[in-house]
Short mmCIF file of C-alpha atoms in Angstrom, two decimals:
data_model
loop_
_atom_site.label_atom_id
_atom_site.label_comp_id
_atom_site.label_asym_id
_atom_site.label_seq_id
_atom_site.Cartn_x
_atom_site.Cartn_y
_atom_site.Cartn_z
CA MET A 97 -30.09 -1.09 -40.93
CA THR A 98 -27.87 1.74 -39.53
CA THR A 99 -29.07 2.35 -35.35
CA THR A 100 -28.01 6.15 -34.86
CA THR A 101 -27.24 6.65 -31.60
CA THR A 102 -29.07 8.68 -29.32
CA THR A 103 -27.07 11.97 -29.12
CA THR A 104 -28.67 15.03 -27.78
CA ALA A 105 -29.41 17.99 -30.21
CA THR A 106 -27.37 20.66 -29.38
CA ARG A 107 -29.00 24.33 -29.82
CA ALA A 108 -28.04 25.07 -33.18
CA GLU A 109 -29.81 21.24 -34.10
CA TYR A 110 -33.39 22.54 -32.28
CA CYS A 111 -32.33 26.10 -34.06
CA VAL A 112 -32.37 23.97 -38.11
CA VAL A 113 -35.07 21.84 -37.26
CA ALA A 114 -37.40 24.85 -36.42
CA CYS A 115 -36.13 27.16 -39.25
CA ALA A 116 -37.04 23.85 -41.65
CA GLU A 117 -40.73 23.75 -40.06
CA ALA A 118 -41.70 27.13 -41.04
CA TRP A 119 -41.62 25.54 -44.47
CA ARG A 120 -43.48 22.89 -43.94
CA ASP A 121 -46.81 22.42 -45.85
CA ALA A 122 -45.41 25.95 -48.46
CA GLY A 123 -46.06 23.37 -51.31
CA GLU A 124 -44.18 24.17 -54.46
CA ILE A 125 -42.86 27.68 -54.25
CA LEU A 126 -39.53 29.14 -53.50
CA ALA A 127 -37.67 28.70 -50.22
CA SER A 128 -35.24 31.57 -49.70
CA PRO A 129 -33.24 31.54 -46.68
CA MET A 130 -30.39 33.36 -45.41
CA GLY A 131 -27.95 32.65 -43.32
CA THR A 132 -26.45 29.38 -41.96
CA ILE A 133 -28.86 27.62 -39.99
CA PRO A 134 -31.69 29.21 -42.45
CA SER A 135 -29.77 27.35 -44.60
CA ILE A 136 -30.20 24.33 -43.51
CA GLY A 137 -32.87 23.88 -42.04
CA ALA A 138 -34.18 24.57 -45.83
CA ARG A 139 -32.20 22.53 -46.90
CA LEU A 140 -33.52 19.55 -44.22
CA ALA A 141 -37.24 20.29 -45.56
CA ARG A 142 -36.47 19.60 -48.58
CA LEU A 143 -35.11 16.45 -48.15
CA THR A 144 -37.70 15.86 -45.79
CA PHE A 145 -41.24 16.93 -45.59
CA SER A 146 -41.06 19.27 -48.07
CA PRO A 147 -39.88 17.75 -51.14
CA ASP A 148 -41.45 20.20 -53.78
CA LEU A 149 -39.41 22.94 -52.62
CA LEU A 150 -37.31 25.44 -54.61
CA LEU A 151 -33.96 26.14 -54.02
CA THR A 152 -31.37 28.47 -54.81
CA ASP A 153 -27.51 28.07 -55.09
CA GLY A 154 -27.39 31.66 -53.38
CA GLU A 155 -26.93 32.88 -56.74
CA ALA A 156 -28.58 33.04 -59.68
CA LEU A 157 -29.34 28.88 -60.54
CA LEU A 158 -32.43 26.64 -58.87
CA MET A 159 -30.65 23.30 -57.29
CA GLY A 160 -31.83 20.72 -58.95
CA ASP A 161 -30.04 18.89 -56.26
CA VAL A 162 -29.44 19.11 -52.15
CA PRO A 163 -25.89 19.54 -51.57
CA ALA A 164 -23.91 20.41 -48.27
CA LEU A 165 -24.13 24.46 -47.38
CA GLY A 166 -21.32 25.65 -49.29
CA ALA A 167 -20.13 22.36 -52.06
CA ALA A 168 -21.64 23.14 -55.25
CA SER A 169 -25.23 22.14 -56.34
CA GLY A 170 -24.53 19.41 -59.22
CA VAL A 171 -27.77 19.08 -61.01
CA THR A 172 -29.19 22.69 -62.32
CA GLU A 173 -32.90 22.42 -62.99
CA GLY A 174 -33.73 26.08 -63.35
CA TRP A 175 -32.58 29.86 -63.85
CA LEU A 176 -33.62 32.92 -61.62
CA PRO A 177 -31.38 35.61 -62.45
CA TYR A 178 -31.90 38.87 -59.88
CA ARG A 179 -34.77 40.57 -62.01
CA GLN A 180 -36.47 37.10 -62.00
CA HIS A 181 -36.10 36.15 -58.64
CA LEU A 182 -38.15 40.18 -57.58
CA ALA A 183 -40.80 39.38 -60.52
CA LEU A 184 -41.26 36.10 -58.00
CA VAL A 185 -41.57 37.54 -54.95
CA ALA A 186 -44.31 39.80 -56.41
CA SER A 187 -46.09 36.42 -57.36
CA GLY A 188 -45.76 35.84 -53.85
CA ARG A 189 -44.66 32.35 -54.62
CA ARG A 190 -42.08 32.39 -51.97
CA HIS A 191 -41.60 32.37 -47.94
CA VAL A 192 -38.31 34.28 -47.27
CA MET A 193 -36.42 34.15 -44.08
CA MET A 194 -34.48 37.26 -43.91
CA GLY A 195 -32.01 39.10 -40.67
CA ALA A 196 -32.95 41.42 -38.87
CA SER A 197 -30.37 44.21 -36.97
CA GLN A 198 -33.72 45.50 -35.33
CA ILE A 199 -37.26 43.78 -34.90
CA ASP A 200 -40.06 45.51 -32.66
CA ARG A 201 -43.45 43.57 -31.21
CA TYR A 202 -45.75 44.24 -34.25
CA GLY A 203 -42.42 42.21 -36.34
CA ASN A 204 -41.22 45.31 -38.11
CA GLN A 205 -37.67 45.10 -38.82
CA ASN A 206 -34.75 46.78 -39.36
CA ILE A 207 -31.37 45.97 -41.89
CA SER A 208 -31.10 49.58 -42.56
CA CYS A 209 -28.92 52.31 -40.23
CA ILE A 210 -29.37 52.37 -36.80
CA GLY A 211 -29.62 56.01 -35.06
CA ASP A 212 -30.95 58.54 -37.17
CA TRP A 213 -31.67 57.94 -40.21
CA GLU A 214 -30.03 61.44 -41.53
CA GLN A 215 -27.24 60.76 -40.50
CA PRO A 216 -27.07 57.52 -38.77
CA LYS A 217 -24.92 56.67 -36.30
CA ARG A 218 -24.34 52.96 -37.75
CA GLN A 219 -24.79 52.69 -41.20
CA LEU A 220 -25.99 48.21 -42.01
CA LEU A 221 -26.88 47.14 -45.80
CA GLY A 222 -29.89 49.09 -46.25
CA VAL A 223 -33.22 48.44 -46.81
CA ARG A 224 -32.54 45.58 -49.22
CA GLY A 225 -35.77 43.88 -50.96
CA ALA A 226 -37.86 43.69 -47.37
CA PRO A 227 -40.51 46.54 -48.36
CA ILE A 228 -41.59 44.47 -51.44
CA ASN A 229 -40.74 41.20 -49.22
CA THR A 230 -43.18 42.03 -46.75
CA LEU A 231 -45.90 42.84 -48.82
CA ASN A 232 -46.22 40.38 -51.29
CA ASN A 233 -45.74 36.61 -49.91
CA PRO A 234 -44.43 35.65 -46.13
CA THR A 235 -41.90 36.14 -44.72
CA SER A 236 -40.05 34.78 -41.37
CA TYR A 237 -36.96 36.38 -39.19
CA TRP A 238 -34.21 34.70 -38.27
CA VAL A 239 -31.61 36.02 -35.09
CA PRO A 240 -28.99 33.97 -34.00
CA ARG A 241 -28.34 36.34 -31.03
CA HIS A 242 -31.96 36.81 -29.48
CA SER A 243 -30.55 40.11 -26.80
CA THR A 244 -32.41 43.31 -26.23
CA ARG A 245 -30.73 45.26 -29.05
CA VAL A 246 -32.86 43.08 -31.33
CA PHE A 247 -36.46 42.77 -30.03
CA VAL A 248 -36.60 46.21 -29.56
CA GLU A 249 -39.59 48.84 -28.70
CA LYS A 250 -39.10 50.47 -31.89
CA VAL A 251 -37.14 49.92 -34.91
CA ASP A 252 -34.92 52.97 -36.26
CA MET A 253 -35.85 52.42 -39.98
CA VAL A 254 -38.68 50.46 -40.47
CA SER A 255 -37.60 47.96 -43.66
CA GLY A 256 -39.71 44.82 -43.28
CA VAL A 257 -43.34 45.88 -42.81
CA GLY A 258 -44.55 44.53 -39.69
CA TYR A 259 -48.87 43.90 -38.53
CA ASP A 260 -49.73 47.18 -37.68
CA ARG A 261 -47.60 49.40 -40.04
CA ALA A 262 -49.14 47.07 -42.79
CA ALA A 263 -52.50 47.24 -40.68
CA ALA A 264 -52.01 51.42 -41.10
CA ALA A 265 -51.32 51.68 -44.46
CA GLY A 266 -54.71 49.95 -45.92
CA PRO A 267 -55.66 47.15 -47.75
CA SER A 268 -53.11 46.99 -50.73
CA ALA A 269 -50.29 46.95 -47.90
CA THR A 270 -51.87 43.87 -45.43
CA ARG A 271 -53.14 42.01 -48.89
CA TYR A 272 -50.69 39.58 -49.12
CA HIS A 273 -49.09 40.71 -45.93
CA ARG A 274 -47.90 37.67 -43.68
CA ILE A 275 -45.38 36.93 -41.20
CA PRO A 276 -45.36 33.60 -40.23
CA GLU A 277 -42.49 33.44 -37.50
CA VAL A 278 -39.42 34.80 -35.96
CA ILE A 279 -36.74 32.04 -34.78
CA SER A 280 -34.19 33.14 -32.30
CA ASP A 281 -31.65 30.80 -31.06
CA LEU A 282 -34.34 31.17 -27.84
CA GLY A 283 -37.18 30.27 -29.26
CA VAL A 284 -39.71 29.99 -31.87
CA PHE A 285 -42.20 33.47 -31.91
CA ASP A 286 -45.24 34.16 -33.77
CA PHE A 287 -47.65 36.72 -34.02
CA GLU A 288 -51.00 34.53 -33.31
CA THR A 289 -52.48 37.17 -30.66
CA PRO A 290 -55.51 39.46 -31.48
CA ASP A 291 -53.64 42.45 -31.50
CA ARG A 292 -50.99 40.64 -33.45
CA THR A 293 -48.00 40.88 -31.49
CA MET A 294 -45.79 38.64 -30.64
CA ARG A 295 -45.62 35.72 -28.77
CA LEU A 296 -43.92 33.23 -27.32
CA ARG A 297 -44.79 29.76 -29.58
CA SER A 298 -41.92 27.53 -28.35
CA LEU A 299 -39.00 26.98 -26.15
CA HIS A 300 -35.74 25.15 -27.34
CA PRO A 301 -34.93 22.81 -24.87
CA GLY A 302 -33.05 24.44 -21.98
CA VAL A 303 -34.17 27.94 -21.99
CA THR A 304 -36.45 29.44 -19.60
CA VAL A 305 -39.02 32.35 -20.06
CA GLY A 306 -37.33 34.13 -18.26
CA GLN A 307 -34.23 33.88 -19.44
CA VAL A 308 -36.25 34.66 -23.20
CA ARG A 309 -38.05 37.79 -20.99
CA GLU A 310 -34.89 39.38 -19.76
CA ALA A 311 -33.13 39.07 -23.38
CA THR A 312 -36.70 40.86 -25.02
CA GLY A 313 -37.27 44.46 -25.24
CA PHE A 314 -40.81 44.56 -25.10
CA ALA A 315 -43.75 42.76 -23.86
CA LEU A 316 -43.92 39.56 -25.04
CA THR A 317 -47.18 37.48 -24.84
CA VAL A 318 -46.27 33.78 -22.79
CA PRO A 319 -49.25 31.61 -23.35
CA ALA A 320 -49.86 29.66 -20.06
CA ASP A 321 -48.28 26.62 -20.83
CA VAL A 322 -45.23 27.41 -23.14
CA PRO A 323 -44.04 23.57 -25.27
CA TYR A 324 -40.14 23.07 -26.04
CA THR A 325 -39.54 23.30 -29.58
CA ARG A 326 -39.30 19.62 -31.17
CA GLU A 327 -37.33 16.83 -30.61
CA PRO A 328 -34.80 16.55 -34.04
CA THR A 329 -35.55 12.74 -35.57
CA ALA A 330 -32.88 10.24 -35.83
CA ASP A 331 -33.62 10.56 -39.52
CA GLU A 332 -32.99 14.43 -38.88
CA LEU A 333 -29.64 14.51 -37.15
CA ARG A 334 -28.37 12.35 -39.58
CA LEU A 335 -29.14 14.41 -42.47
CA ILE A 336 -27.95 17.90 -40.78
CA ARG A 337 -24.57 16.10 -39.50
CA ASP A 338 -23.67 14.19 -42.32
CA VAL A 339 -25.43 15.72 -45.19
CA LEU A 340 -25.96 18.71 -44.86
CA ASP A 341 -23.52 20.47 -42.82
CA PRO A 342 -20.46 17.95 -42.14
CA LYS A 343 -18.19 20.75 -41.34
CA GLY A 344 -20.20 21.88 -38.32
CA LEU A 345 -21.09 25.61 -39.37
CA ARG A 346 -24.34 25.99 -37.85
CA GLU A 347 -22.26 25.33 -34.64
CA ARG A 348 -20.53 28.80 -35.24
CA GLU A 349 -24.10 30.48 -36.04
CA VAL A 350 -25.39 29.23 -32.55
CA PRO A 351 -22.17 28.23 -30.01
CA ALA A 352 -23.30 26.03 -27.06
CA PRO A 353 -24.80 27.77 -24.36
CA MET B 179 -20.24 48.43 -91.61
CA THR B 180 -21.76 50.03 -88.24
CA ARG B 181 -19.69 53.37 -86.52
CA ASP B 182 -16.78 51.68 -84.45
CA LYS B 183 -17.31 53.39 -81.33
CA THR B 184 -14.82 52.50 -79.34
CA MET B 185 -13.23 54.33 -77.17
CA THR B 186 -10.72 54.57 -74.15
CA ALA B 187 -11.98 55.29 -70.39
CA ASP B 188 -10.77 58.48 -70.27
CA ALA B 189 -12.37 59.75 -73.08
CA VAL B 190 -15.84 58.35 -71.53
CA VAL B 191 -15.54 60.64 -68.21
CA ALA B 192 -14.49 63.52 -71.05
CA ARG B 193 -17.77 63.47 -72.34
CA LEU B 194 -19.11 63.40 -68.77
CA THR B 195 -19.96 66.82 -66.07
CA SER B 196 -20.45 67.25 -62.71
CA GLY B 197 -23.96 67.42 -61.65
CA MET B 198 -25.20 64.58 -63.71
CA THR B 199 -26.73 62.23 -62.99
CA LEU B 200 -25.03 58.73 -63.42
CA GLY B 201 -26.47 54.95 -63.19
CA ILE B 202 -23.97 52.48 -62.58
CA GLY B 203 -24.64 48.57 -63.83
CA GLY B 204 -23.77 45.38 -61.58
CA TRP B 205 -24.94 44.16 -58.28
CA GLY B 206 -22.90 44.70 -55.06
CA SER B 207 -19.47 43.71 -55.86
CA ARG B 208 -20.63 41.35 -59.10
CA ARG B 209 -19.44 42.95 -62.59
CA LYS B 210 -19.99 46.53 -61.79
CA PRO B 211 -17.84 48.81 -64.38
CA MET B 212 -14.42 49.24 -61.93
CA ALA B 213 -12.34 50.88 -64.61
CA LEU B 214 -14.69 53.19 -65.80
CA VAL B 215 -14.69 54.07 -61.62
CA ARG B 216 -11.25 54.45 -61.61
CA ALA B 217 -11.24 56.82 -64.61
CA LEU B 218 -14.10 59.38 -62.73
CA LEU B 219 -11.70 59.01 -59.95
CA ARG B 220 -8.78 60.41 -61.91
CA SER B 221 -10.87 62.94 -63.04
CA ASP B 222 -11.68 66.56 -61.16
CA LEU B 223 -15.95 65.68 -61.88
CA THR B 224 -17.66 65.91 -58.79
CA ASP B 225 -21.59 67.01 -57.26
CA LEU B 226 -22.81 63.48 -58.93
CA THR B 227 -25.71 61.47 -58.64
CA VAL B 228 -25.32 57.73 -58.77
CA VAL B 229 -27.62 55.66 -59.31
CA SER B 230 -26.38 51.66 -58.20
CA TYR B 231 -27.53 48.89 -56.66
CA GLY B 232 -24.16 49.40 -54.66
CA GLY B 233 -21.13 48.18 -54.37
CA PRO B 234 -17.53 48.95 -54.31
CA ASP B 235 -18.26 51.35 -57.12
CA VAL B 236 -20.15 53.55 -54.48
CA GLY B 237 -17.80 53.03 -51.90
CA LEU B 238 -14.12 54.17 -54.03
CA LEU B 239 -16.91 57.24 -55.92
CA ALA B 240 -18.17 58.29 -52.09
CA ALA B 241 -14.35 57.89 -50.32
CA ALA B 242 -13.29 60.35 -53.18
CA GLY B 243 -16.46 62.50 -52.13
CA LYS B 244 -17.95 62.59 -56.11
CA ILE B 245 -21.48 61.84 -54.76
CA ARG B 246 -24.09 64.79 -53.98
CA ARG B 247 -26.57 62.19 -53.52
CA LEU B 248 -27.23 58.26 -53.39
CA ILE B 249 -30.21 56.29 -55.16
CA THR B 250 -29.68 52.92 -53.94
CA ALA B 251 -31.04 49.85 -51.98
CA PHE B 252 -27.86 48.39 -50.25
CA GLY B 253 -24.65 48.74 -50.35
CA THR B 254 -22.35 45.75 -50.04
CA LEU B 255 -19.55 43.65 -50.87
CA ASP B 256 -21.39 40.40 -51.13
CA SER B 257 -19.26 38.28 -48.97
CA VAL B 258 -18.35 40.95 -47.23
CA PRO B 259 -21.80 42.47 -45.75
CA LEU B 260 -21.42 45.79 -44.85
CA GLU B 261 -19.34 48.07 -47.82
CA PRO B 262 -17.12 50.36 -45.22
CA HIS B 263 -16.92 53.62 -47.36
CA PHE B 264 -20.68 53.90 -47.78
CA CYS B 265 -21.16 53.37 -44.29
CA ALA B 266 -17.95 55.89 -43.22
CA ALA B 267 -19.46 58.24 -45.76
CA ARG B 268 -23.59 58.12 -44.54
CA GLN B 269 -22.39 58.22 -41.00
CA ARG B 270 -20.13 61.17 -41.72
CA GLY B 271 -23.54 62.58 -43.65
CA ASP B 272 -21.29 62.92 -46.69
CA PHE B 273 -24.40 62.77 -49.17
CA GLU B 274 -27.79 62.51 -49.42
CA LEU B 275 -29.54 59.49 -49.39
CA THR B 276 -33.35 58.30 -51.77
CA GLU B 277 -32.95 54.53 -50.23
CA LEU B 278 -35.33 52.82 -52.23
CA ASP B 279 -36.48 48.59 -52.10
CA GLU B 280 -34.17 47.07 -54.53
CA ALA B 281 -37.21 46.43 -56.95
CA MET B 282 -38.96 49.50 -56.54
CA VAL B 283 -35.09 50.71 -58.38
CA MET B 284 -36.39 47.80 -61.16
CA TRP B 285 -39.35 49.85 -62.11
CA GLY B 286 -37.25 52.91 -61.94
CA LEU B 287 -35.18 51.88 -64.42
CA THR B 288 -37.92 50.03 -66.60
CA ALA B 289 -40.52 53.17 -66.18
CA ALA B 290 -37.60 55.46 -67.86
CA ALA B 291 -36.53 53.06 -70.14
CA HIS B 292 -40.48 52.60 -71.52
CA ARG B 293 -40.53 57.11 -71.46
CA LEU B 294 -43.33 56.78 -68.88
CA PRO B 295 -43.86 58.80 -65.66
CA PHE B 296 -44.04 55.99 -63.00
CA MET B 297 -44.74 52.62 -62.48
CA PRO B 298 -46.64 50.98 -59.68
CA ILE B 299 -45.62 48.88 -57.20
CA ARG B 300 -46.66 47.30 -53.91
CA ALA B 301 -44.07 48.12 -52.35
CA GLY B 302 -42.83 50.88 -50.13
CA LEU B 303 -46.16 51.25 -48.45
CA GLY B 304 -45.95 50.93 -44.41
CA SER B 305 -42.32 50.77 -44.96
CA ASP B 306 -39.84 54.07 -44.15
CA VAL B 307 -39.04 54.33 -47.77
CA LEU B 308 -42.19 56.41 -47.87
CA THR B 309 -40.95 58.40 -44.80
CA VAL B 310 -37.58 59.22 -45.67
CA ASN B 311 -38.86 59.93 -49.39
CA PRO B 312 -41.65 62.15 -48.57
CA ALA B 313 -41.55 63.03 -52.69
CA LEU B 314 -43.19 59.86 -53.22
CA ARG B 315 -46.29 59.25 -54.15
CA THR B 316 -49.32 56.86 -54.44
CA VAL B 317 -52.20 56.18 -57.40
CA THR B 318 -54.80 54.16 -56.96
CA SER B 319 -56.67 51.79 -59.47
CA PRO B 320 -58.54 53.03 -61.82
CA TYR B 321 -60.55 49.50 -62.11
CA GLY B 322 -62.87 48.11 -59.50
CA ASP B 323 -60.50 46.95 -57.40
CA GLY B 324 -59.59 50.46 -55.45
CA GLU B 325 -55.86 49.42 -55.10
CA GLU B 326 -53.46 52.27 -53.73
CA LEU B 327 -49.79 51.29 -54.81
CA VAL B 328 -46.85 53.07 -54.70
CA ALA B 329 -46.02 55.42 -57.97
CA VAL B 330 -41.99 55.01 -58.70
CA PRO B 331 -40.69 57.80 -60.60
CA ALA B 332 -38.84 57.20 -63.30
CA LEU B 333 -35.56 57.14 -63.32
CA ARG B 334 -33.98 58.88 -66.12
CA LEU B 335 -30.08 58.92 -66.53
CA ASP B 336 -27.72 61.23 -68.16
CA ALA B 337 -25.35 58.09 -68.54
CA ALA B 338 -25.02 54.99 -67.51
CA LEU B 339 -21.73 52.75 -66.80
CA VAL B 340 -21.95 49.23 -67.43
CA HIS B 341 -19.36 45.85 -67.98
CA LEU B 342 -19.93 43.00 -69.65
CA ASN B 343 -18.06 39.96 -70.81
CA ARG B 344 -17.80 40.95 -74.75
CA ALA B 345 -18.63 43.39 -76.95
CA ASP B 346 -18.15 43.93 -80.62
CA ALA B 347 -17.39 47.91 -82.39
CA GLN B 348 -20.68 48.96 -82.22
CA GLY B 349 -21.56 48.29 -79.13
CA ASN B 350 -23.82 45.05 -78.82
CA GLY B 351 -23.04 44.14 -75.52
CA GLN B 352 -22.55 40.35 -73.94
CA TYR B 353 -22.62 38.45 -70.42
CA LEU B 354 -21.74 34.94 -70.72
CA GLY B 355 -21.91 34.45 -66.35
CA PRO B 356 -25.25 33.17 -64.58
CA ASP B 357 -26.62 36.96 -64.33
CA PRO B 358 -27.61 40.06 -66.78
CA TYR B 359 -28.48 41.84 -63.32
CA PHE B 360 -29.73 45.04 -64.84
CA ASP B 361 -26.96 46.91 -67.68
CA ASP B 362 -29.76 46.63 -70.31
CA LEU B 363 -32.15 48.65 -68.12
CA PHE B 364 -29.47 51.14 -67.19
CA CYS B 365 -28.35 51.51 -70.93
CA GLN B 366 -32.04 51.61 -72.14
CA ALA B 367 -33.29 54.89 -68.84
CA ALA B 368 -29.30 56.31 -70.19
CA ASP B 369 -29.12 59.37 -72.43
CA ALA B 370 -25.38 57.52 -73.46
CA ALA B 371 -24.62 54.39 -72.45
CA TYR B 372 -20.67 53.53 -72.05
CA LEU B 373 -20.23 49.94 -72.42
CA SER B 374 -16.56 48.52 -71.29
CA CYS B 375 -15.91 44.79 -71.58
CA GLU B 376 -13.28 42.08 -71.02
CA GLN B 377 -12.37 41.88 -75.14
CA VAL B 378 -13.88 43.96 -78.48
CA VAL B 379 -14.67 40.85 -80.67
CA ASP B 380 -15.72 41.18 -83.97
CA THR B 381 -19.75 41.02 -84.65
CA ALA B 382 -19.75 37.94 -86.37
CA GLU B 383 -17.06 35.71 -82.75
CA LEU B 384 -20.09 37.04 -80.86
CA LEU B 385 -22.19 33.84 -80.57
CA LYS B 386 -19.32 31.52 -80.72
CA GLU B 387 -19.14 31.04 -76.75
CA GLN B 388 -23.27 31.12 -76.41
CA GLY B 389 -26.75 31.80 -77.77
CA PRO B 390 -28.33 34.92 -78.47
CA GLN B 391 -29.84 35.24 -75.77
CA SER B 392 -26.92 36.13 -74.07
CA LEU B 393 -26.21 39.53 -76.22
CA LEU B 394 -28.15 41.22 -73.62
CA VAL B 395 -27.33 44.85 -74.73
CA LYS B 396 -28.13 46.30 -78.15
CA ARG B 397 -25.70 48.48 -80.14
CA ALA B 398 -29.06 51.57 -80.72
CA PHE B 399 -28.44 51.70 -76.64
CA VAL B 400 -25.09 52.43 -76.78
CA THR B 401 -22.92 55.56 -77.45
CA GLY B 402 -19.00 53.88 -75.99
CA VAL B 403 -17.14 50.65 -76.02
CA VAL B 404 -14.19 50.29 -73.77
CA GLU B 405 -11.74 47.33 -74.30
CA THR B 406 -11.35 46.61 -70.27
CA PRO B 407 -9.40 43.78 -69.90
CA ASN B 408 -10.05 42.71 -66.01
CA GLY B 409 -11.85 45.81 -65.85
CA ALA B 410 -14.60 44.55 -63.66
CA HIS B 411 -11.49 44.10 -60.52
CA PHE B 412 -12.12 43.13 -57.90
CA THR B 413 -15.73 42.60 -58.53
CA SER B 414 -16.30 39.68 -60.55
CA CYS B 415 -16.84 38.97 -63.32
CA ALA B 416 -18.38 35.25 -64.21
CA PRO B 417 -16.94 32.91 -66.14
CA ASP B 418 -13.83 35.50 -67.01
CA TYR B 419 -12.86 35.91 -63.34
CA ASP B 420 -14.19 35.09 -59.83
CA ARG B 421 -14.45 38.39 -57.29
CA ASP B 422 -10.71 38.61 -56.12
CA GLU B 423 -11.82 38.33 -52.20
CA ALA B 424 -7.96 39.19 -51.21
CA PHE B 425 -7.65 42.26 -52.60
CA GLN B 426 -11.54 42.82 -51.54
CA ARG B 427 -10.46 41.72 -48.36
CA ALA B 428 -7.57 44.08 -48.46
CA TYR B 429 -9.72 47.00 -49.32
CA VAL B 430 -11.87 46.39 -46.50
CA ARG B 431 -8.96 46.78 -44.38
CA ALA B 432 -7.90 49.81 -45.75
CA ALA B 433 -10.90 51.96 -46.06
CA LYS B 434 -11.44 50.86 -41.73
CA ASP B 435 -7.99 53.57 -40.89
CA PRO B 436 -7.58 56.60 -42.63
CA GLU B 437 -3.87 56.35 -43.16
CA ALA B 438 -4.15 52.92 -44.38
CA TRP B 439 -6.59 54.31 -46.91
CA ARG B 440 -4.51 57.00 -47.52
CA ALA B 441 -1.23 54.49 -48.85
CA PHE B 442 -4.14 52.23 -50.08
CA ALA B 443 -5.18 54.60 -52.06
CA GLU B 444 -1.63 55.69 -53.59
CA ARG B 445 -0.22 52.12 -53.76
CA PHE B 446 -3.31 51.98 -56.52
CA LEU B 447 -4.92 54.62 -57.52
CA SER B 448 -2.72 57.24 -57.61
CA GLY B 449 -1.62 56.17 -61.54
CA ASP B 450 -3.91 54.95 -64.78
CA GLU B 451 -5.69 51.53 -65.67
CA HIS B 452 -2.14 50.12 -66.64
CA SER B 453 -0.40 51.07 -63.45
CA TYR B 454 -3.51 49.69 -60.94
CA GLN B 455 -3.17 45.71 -62.82
CA ALA B 456 0.02 46.12 -62.53
CA ALA B 457 0.24 47.47 -58.56
CA VAL B 458 -2.26 44.30 -58.31
CA ALA B 459 0.04 41.29 -59.93
CA ALA B 460 2.60 42.87 -57.62
CA PHE B 461 -0.32 42.40 -54.72
CA HIS B 462 -0.95 39.23 -55.47
CA GLU B 463 3.26 37.98 -55.76
CA GLU B 464 3.66 39.66 -52.38
CA SER B 465 0.99 37.67 -50.96
CA ALA B 466 1.45 34.21 -52.80
#
C-alpha cells in the first residue's frame, strides 16, 4: 500500500472539494459544472461519493469514464445535444454550477451586462440559460475571485433568479427554484436564513470573517461559530493532483493567496 | 426526380430583402452558415431582424451595421467567451435587442414551426427577461394546477440560413457531427430556408456516412441548396473540420481596434468567397 505524504492542501484544492460537496447525495442526475474548479469538483464527486452522477464532455456526449480535465473521454454512455439538454433542465434532473459576474444577497445573478441594459457599459454573455436553469433545477454558483464587484447589493440584470424575485413571481417560479450554495475562493455560502439572504457557511482554511466581509458588497449573515471548509482526504488529493488535474489548471483559476 | 434547388450564395442573398426577419442556424461559434453571412456582408441588405444563438454571424452583421433588431440569448465565440463586435455594438447602442433565455428561443421557433401563437415555459418568471421585454405575456393553465407560465410568442422567420455537412440537390440535409443544434427548427419556422453544405451528394449517397437519423432537414422545408466547402469557417463543422482557433483569435484581436478591423475586413472580406478562402489559406501559410 502506498502512503500519501501529508501535504497541505492549496486554496484551489479546498475549492475543488467544496464544489464536489455540492453534488453529494445528488443521486442519478446530470452534474453541469461551468469553470475549471467546478469541473474538477464534479469529476471528483463522481469518482468518490456520488458515483451515479452523469457528466458531459462539454458538448453533446455523456461520458462513461472520468478523464482528466482537457483529456478526451474514451467511453460514451449517452447523447445529450443542446435540445435534449434543455429538456433535461426542464425535467429537473440536473444540478448546475454557473459562474456569476454579479450576485446579490438573495442569490440573483447576472451574466448579461454591466450598467444600463438599454446601452450597457459592458456587454457580457447575455442571459444564456440562467432563467430556465434557476426555475427548474438546483443552481449553485462558483466565483473564483470574491470581491465587492461580484458580490453586490443589486445586480444590473437578473439573469439567474434569486429567492426574493422568485417569491415575488409566484408559485410557478418558486415550485422548483433552489440555490443550494455559492462557492468562492474565500468560502462557502448558502441561503439558510429566515429571509433567504446569503449566509457564510464555511471559511476556507486561512481566510478570516473580516476578509470575507470586506470583499462582500452587502451585509452577510455570519453565524457565531463559522466552521472551516473540510480537509480533503488523502485519496481526494491524489485524485485531484494525479488523475483529474495533473497540469494544475486549478492553481491558475485560484492562485495561492 | 424532384427539383434541383442548387444555387449560389449570392443568388440566395438576391432573394432576400432589407427589413426581413432572418433566422441563422448553428450555435455560438459552431456550424454557422458563414459563407452565406459573408454573402450578406457583400450585399446592400440592411435593417434586418436576426434570430440566432449568437456567434460570429451576429458579430460580423453587427459590425457591418446590418442589424436593426437582434433576438438572442447570448453572443459568444465559445473558446473566447465574449463576441467582441456583439459587445461593442451593444455598448454603442447600434441595434435593438430582444434578450431571451436560450430555451425560450427554442420554444419560440417550435411555436412558429407548429403554427402556434405561443408556447408555455417556466423560464423567464422572476428574471429581468420579462422586464426588458415588456411585450412578453404570461398564460394561466386551465387545469387544476392553475400555474402561470410565460407565453413565448412564435418566432416566425421570413428566411432561415443554415449550414450542414451534406445535402442532396433537392434539399435533404444531413449533419454528421455530434449535435444537430436547431437547424431543422429554423427551417421549419421560416417561409424560405436556404441550406449551405460542405458537399452536395446524390440522394443515394446520403446514408453512406451515417444512418437515417442524421438526415436532419427535409426537402419540403428547403428553398435553396448552396455547396460551400469550408463554408462554416471559422466556426466548427465537425467532423469535416474543427473551429479555426488561430483565425478566430485574429478576428478577436482585429475587432478590438477600428484600424485593425479595417485592415482585417480589407484583407478577408472585401472580395468574394473564393478570395476569402484564398486569404485564409495565405493566413495559415504565413503563420506556419
